[in-house]
Amino acid sequence: MRIITRVAILLLIVGIQGCATYGKISGIPSEGQKSVFKDGRKTLISIKQNTVALAPNTETVTSGQKADFVIAVHNGTSQDILFSTDDVTATANTNGQLTTLKVFSYDELVAEEKNRRAWAAVAVGLQGAAESMNAANAGYSNAFGTYSGSTYSNYGTKTFSSGSYSSTTYNYAAAQAARNVAQANTEARFARLEADGRENLKNLSSTTLKKETIFPAAWHGGLIKVELPEVAEQLQDIKFVVNVVGEQHEFNLNNS
């Protein structure tokens, strides 16, 4: 029982704990680009035949964790173009050491969320099993005591005796009530987990950049998630390259 409880607690802690180190990320416009503020975000805009805009979703990022970036593409050609996260690459440069950063696709994020829910369900199940075992033991009660006294034999001999005793009783009603509470708590946790999972998938579907055909003169955009490097004492240069049907748009940002 103790092992099950400890495993459940460990899984829950792993699921919620995060890194406490934070950094700030900011875009630096290159030649031919301009920096504007859009919805409070500092946004870099690269204008060629096609136009690409890129901005961190928030200025503050967590060291070594995923960060959201807003990206939008305008089709300036006379043909339909296909665009997705496959057309976005990112690298980090720390003191000349170049690191490729993972850019997650929509399908990868959905699979990651489903995997998170599966592990969270394991934790909820283990916690429920531990509580159910504790509930089964709730019906037991123990009594302890001591006794002492004197007895006389038929011949008038006096004998003194003492000792201790214990007894165990089981209250089925109390145990069943505890089991009902444990079951209700487990069902409530599973319901919250399911609701949170649906909401997370809904948010992914409505905000994440997906593969899309962009018609001439049309815009398409959304959020992309990028695995950032650990924040270092030295200033880190982060570069995004956005490929729009062979046309390269490079964006430079600092992570400090």
Short mmCIF file of C-alpha atoms in Angstrom, two decimals:
data_model
loop_
_atom_site.label_atom_id
_atom_site.label_comp_id
_atom_site.label_asym_id
_atom_site.label_seq_id
_atom_site.Cartn_x
_atom_site.Cartn_y
_atom_site.Cartn_z
CA MET A 1 0.00 0.00 0.00
CA ARG A 2 2.81 2.39 0.87
CA ILE A 3 4.56 1.61 -2.43
CA ILE A 4 1.40 2.33 -4.44
CA THR A 5 0.87 5.61 -2.61
CA ARG A 6 4.46 6.71 -3.18
CA VAL A 7 4.34 5.84 -6.89
CA ALA A 8 1.11 7.80 -7.31
CA ILE A 9 2.53 10.83 -5.52
CA LEU A 10 5.73 10.63 -7.57
CA LEU A 11 3.83 10.54 -10.86
CA LEU A 12 1.68 13.49 -9.84
CA ILE A 13 4.74 15.51 -8.81
CA VAL A 14 6.51 14.72 -12.08
CA GLY A 15 3.42 15.85 -13.97
CA ILE A 16 3.17 19.25 -12.30
CA GLN A 17 6.66 20.32 -11.39
CA GLY A 18 8.49 22.66 -13.76
CA CYS A 19 11.69 24.56 -14.10
CA ALA A 20 12.05 27.71 -12.04
CA THR A 21 14.58 29.40 -14.34
CA TYR A 22 13.25 32.00 -16.74
CA GLY A 23 14.63 34.09 -19.57
CA LYS A 24 13.49 36.85 -21.89
CA ILE A 25 13.31 36.59 -25.63
CA SER A 26 13.20 39.49 -28.05
CA GLY A 27 13.31 39.86 -31.83
CA ILE A 28 16.01 41.85 -33.67
CA PRO A 29 15.01 43.13 -37.12
CA SER A 30 17.49 42.38 -39.89
CA GLU A 31 18.01 44.38 -43.04
CA GLY A 32 14.78 44.52 -45.02
CA GLN A 33 12.67 43.74 -41.97
CA LYS A 34 10.76 45.90 -39.57
CA SER A 35 9.63 45.56 -35.98
CA VAL A 36 6.10 46.45 -34.96
CA PHE A 37 3.85 45.80 -31.99
CA LYS A 38 0.81 43.66 -32.69
CA ASP A 39 -1.56 42.77 -29.83
CA GLY A 40 1.15 43.85 -27.41
CA ARG A 41 3.77 41.56 -28.95
CA LYS A 42 6.98 42.78 -30.56
CA THR A 43 6.61 41.31 -34.04
CA LEU A 44 9.20 40.94 -36.79
CA ILE A 45 7.93 41.30 -40.35
CA SER A 46 9.86 40.08 -43.40
CA ILE A 47 8.52 41.38 -46.71
CA LYS A 48 9.60 39.77 -49.97
CA GLN A 49 7.29 38.40 -52.64
CA ASN A 50 5.56 36.70 -49.71
CA THR A 51 5.26 38.25 -46.26
CA VAL A 52 6.05 36.45 -42.99
CA ALA A 53 5.47 37.76 -39.47
CA LEU A 54 6.97 36.14 -36.35
CA ALA A 55 6.66 37.01 -32.66
CA PRO A 56 7.17 35.30 -29.28
CA ASN A 57 3.75 34.72 -27.74
CA THR A 58 5.18 36.00 -24.44
CA GLU A 59 8.43 37.80 -23.73
CA THR A 60 9.24 35.62 -20.71
CA VAL A 61 10.12 31.99 -21.43
CA THR A 62 10.97 29.00 -19.24
CA SER A 63 14.50 27.64 -19.52
CA GLY A 64 14.70 24.39 -21.48
CA GLN A 65 10.93 24.19 -22.01
CA LYS A 66 8.58 24.69 -24.92
CA ALA A 67 7.75 28.25 -25.92
CA ASP A 68 4.94 29.52 -28.14
CA PHE A 69 5.62 31.71 -31.15
CA VAL A 70 3.04 33.36 -33.37
CA ILE A 71 3.67 33.01 -37.09
CA ALA A 72 1.66 34.31 -40.03
CA VAL A 73 2.28 33.95 -43.78
CA HIS A 74 0.83 36.00 -46.63
CA ASN A 75 0.76 34.46 -50.08
CA GLY A 76 2.01 37.11 -52.48
CA THR A 77 2.09 34.82 -55.50
CA SER A 78 -0.59 34.01 -58.04
CA GLN A 79 -0.55 30.32 -57.11
CA ASP A 80 -1.81 28.32 -54.14
CA ILE A 81 0.96 27.43 -51.71
CA LEU A 82 1.14 24.75 -49.01
CA PHE A 83 2.54 25.75 -45.63
CA SER A 84 3.11 23.89 -42.33
CA THR A 85 5.54 23.59 -39.43
CA ASP A 86 7.70 21.44 -41.77
CA ASP A 87 8.64 24.76 -43.40
CA VAL A 88 9.94 26.25 -40.12
CA THR A 89 13.36 25.49 -38.62
CA ALA A 90 15.02 26.97 -35.55
CA THR A 91 18.56 26.96 -34.15
CA ALA A 92 20.26 28.38 -31.06
CA ASN A 93 23.81 29.74 -30.99
CA THR A 94 25.56 29.88 -27.61
CA ASN A 95 29.21 30.97 -27.81
CA GLY A 96 29.50 29.56 -31.31
CA GLN A 97 27.88 26.24 -30.42
CA LEU A 98 24.93 25.65 -32.73
CA THR A 99 21.94 23.62 -31.54
CA THR A 100 18.93 22.61 -33.59
CA LEU A 101 15.68 23.35 -31.79
CA LYS A 102 12.67 21.08 -32.10
CA VAL A 103 9.65 22.63 -33.82
CA PHE A 104 6.59 20.58 -32.94
CA SER A 105 3.88 19.77 -35.46
CA TYR A 106 0.20 19.82 -34.57
CA ASP A 107 0.04 16.00 -34.74
CA GLU A 108 3.00 15.69 -32.36
CA LEU A 109 1.38 18.03 -29.85
CA VAL A 110 -1.89 16.08 -29.98
CA ALA A 111 -0.01 12.80 -29.43
CA GLU A 112 1.92 14.38 -26.55
CA GLU A 113 -1.31 15.54 -24.88
CA LYS A 114 -2.86 12.09 -25.21
CA ASN A 115 0.28 10.52 -23.74
CA ARG A 116 0.18 13.00 -20.84
CA ARG A 117 -3.43 12.07 -20.15
CA ALA A 118 -2.57 8.36 -20.21
CA TRP A 119 0.16 8.77 -17.58
CA ALA A 120 -2.05 11.04 -15.50
CA ALA A 121 -4.76 8.37 -15.61
CA VAL A 122 -2.25 5.82 -14.28
CA ALA A 123 -1.45 8.16 -11.40
CA VAL A 124 -5.16 8.69 -10.64
CA GLY A 125 -5.77 4.94 -10.75
CA LEU A 126 -2.89 4.22 -8.37
CA GLN A 127 -4.05 6.90 -5.98
CA GLY A 128 -7.57 5.48 -6.09
CA ALA A 129 -6.29 1.97 -5.38
CA ALA A 130 -4.36 3.23 -2.36
CA GLU A 131 -7.39 5.08 -1.02
CA SER A 132 -9.59 2.01 -1.58
CA MET A 133 -7.19 -0.15 0.43
CA ASN A 134 -7.16 2.42 3.21
CA ALA A 135 -10.96 2.48 3.13
CA ALA A 136 -11.14 -1.31 3.52
CA ASN A 137 -9.02 -1.03 6.66
CA ALA A 138 -11.22 1.74 8.03
CA GLY A 139 -13.76 -0.81 9.33
CA TYR A 140 -11.33 -2.41 11.74
CA SER A 141 -11.09 -1.24 15.33
CA ASN A 142 -8.80 -2.61 18.03
CA ALA A 143 -9.26 -2.69 21.79
CA PHE A 144 -6.46 -3.16 24.30
CA GLY A 145 -6.47 -3.50 28.08
CA THR A 146 -4.95 -5.08 31.17
CA TYR A 147 -6.36 -7.11 34.00
CA SER A 148 -5.21 -8.14 37.49
CA GLY A 149 -6.77 -9.88 40.49
CA SER A 150 -6.59 -12.57 43.14
CA THR A 151 -8.19 -16.00 43.19
CA TYR A 152 -8.55 -18.61 45.98
CA SER A 153 -8.30 -22.32 45.63
CA ASN A 154 -10.48 -24.88 47.45
CA TYR A 155 -7.77 -25.09 50.06
CA GLY A 156 -7.76 -21.36 50.71
CA THR A 157 -4.57 -20.63 48.82
CA LYS A 158 -4.49 -17.13 47.38
CA THR A 159 -3.11 -16.63 43.84
CA PHE A 160 -2.46 -13.26 42.22
CA SER A 161 -2.57 -12.96 38.38
CA SER A 162 -2.30 -10.13 35.84
CA GLY A 163 -1.96 -9.71 32.10
CA SER A 164 -3.13 -7.90 29.00
CA TYR A 165 -5.66 -8.54 26.30
CA SER A 166 -6.56 -7.25 22.81
CA SER A 167 -9.49 -7.67 20.48
CA THR A 168 -10.32 -6.69 16.90
CA THR A 169 -13.76 -5.92 15.53
CA TYR A 170 -14.90 -5.05 12.00
CA ASN A 171 -17.56 -2.47 11.19
CA TYR A 172 -18.78 -3.21 7.67
CA ALA A 173 -20.90 -0.05 7.44
CA ALA A 174 -17.93 2.21 8.29
CA ALA A 175 -15.72 0.41 5.77
CA GLN A 176 -18.36 0.68 3.03
CA ALA A 177 -18.85 4.38 3.70
CA ALA A 178 -15.09 4.96 3.41
CA ARG A 179 -15.00 2.95 0.17
CA ASN A 180 -17.85 5.03 -1.26
CA VAL A 181 -15.95 8.25 -0.50
CA ALA A 182 -12.76 6.85 -2.07
CA GLN A 183 -14.67 5.76 -5.19
CA ALA A 184 -16.37 9.16 -5.53
CA ASN A 185 -13.01 10.95 -5.21
CA THR A 186 -11.45 8.73 -7.88
CA GLU A 187 -14.37 9.25 -10.27
CA ALA A 188 -14.15 13.02 -9.72
CA ARG A 189 -10.42 13.00 -10.52
CA PHE A 190 -10.99 11.01 -13.71
CA ALA A 191 -13.76 13.44 -14.71
CA ARG A 192 -11.47 16.44 -14.17
CA LEU A 193 -8.70 14.73 -16.12
CA GLU A 194 -11.05 14.02 -19.02
CA ALA A 195 -12.41 17.59 -19.01
CA ASP A 196 -8.92 19.10 -18.91
CA GLY A 197 -7.80 16.83 -21.75
CA ARG A 198 -10.75 17.84 -23.95
CA GLU A 199 -10.07 21.52 -23.24
CA ASN A 200 -6.35 21.14 -24.05
CA LEU A 201 -7.11 19.39 -27.34
CA LYS A 202 -9.69 22.06 -28.18
CA ASN A 203 -7.12 24.80 -27.55
CA LEU A 204 -4.55 23.00 -29.68
CA SER A 205 -7.02 22.65 -32.51
CA SER A 206 -8.09 26.30 -32.44
CA THR A 207 -4.67 27.97 -31.97
CA THR A 208 -1.91 25.71 -33.32
CA LEU A 209 -0.53 26.18 -36.82
CA LYS A 210 -1.65 23.30 -39.06
CA LYS A 211 -0.80 22.34 -42.60
CA GLU A 212 -2.83 24.62 -44.83
CA THR A 213 -3.24 25.59 -48.47
CA ILE A 214 -2.89 29.37 -48.69
CA PHE A 215 -4.67 30.93 -51.63
CA PRO A 216 -3.24 33.96 -53.47
CA ALA A 217 -3.47 37.19 -51.40
CA ALA A 218 -4.60 35.20 -48.33
CA TRP A 219 -3.06 34.93 -44.85
CA HIS A 220 -2.59 31.85 -42.71
CA GLY A 221 -1.08 31.61 -39.22
CA GLY A 222 -1.15 30.21 -35.73
CA LEU A 223 1.00 29.20 -32.79
CA ILE A 224 4.06 26.99 -33.09
CA LYS A 225 5.77 25.34 -30.14
CA VAL A 226 9.57 25.27 -30.02
CA GLU A 227 11.81 23.50 -27.52
CA LEU A 228 14.10 26.24 -26.21
CA PRO A 229 17.64 25.67 -24.86
CA GLU A 230 18.58 26.10 -21.23
CA VAL A 231 19.02 29.76 -20.32
CA ALA A 232 22.75 30.50 -20.11
CA GLU A 233 24.74 33.35 -18.61
CA GLN A 234 25.84 34.28 -22.13
CA LEU A 235 23.42 35.87 -24.57
CA GLN A 236 21.96 33.26 -26.91
CA ASP A 237 21.10 33.95 -30.53
CA ILE A 238 18.04 32.12 -31.83
CA LYS A 239 17.37 31.99 -35.55
CA PHE A 240 14.16 30.99 -37.29
CA VAL A 241 14.15 30.17 -41.00
CA VAL A 242 10.72 30.16 -42.63
CA ASN A 243 10.60 28.62 -46.08
CA VAL A 244 7.69 29.80 -48.22
CA VAL A 245 7.82 27.78 -51.48
CA GLY A 246 11.61 28.21 -51.68
CA GLU A 247 11.70 31.82 -50.48
CA GLN A 248 13.76 32.04 -47.26
CA HIS A 249 12.75 34.39 -44.43
CA GLU A 250 15.26 34.55 -41.56
CA PHE A 251 14.43 35.94 -38.13
CA ASN A 252 16.95 36.64 -35.37
CA LEU A 253 16.05 36.75 -31.67
CA ASN A 254 17.97 37.00 -28.41
CA ASN A 255 17.38 34.72 -25.41
CA SER A 256 18.82 36.02 -22.14
#
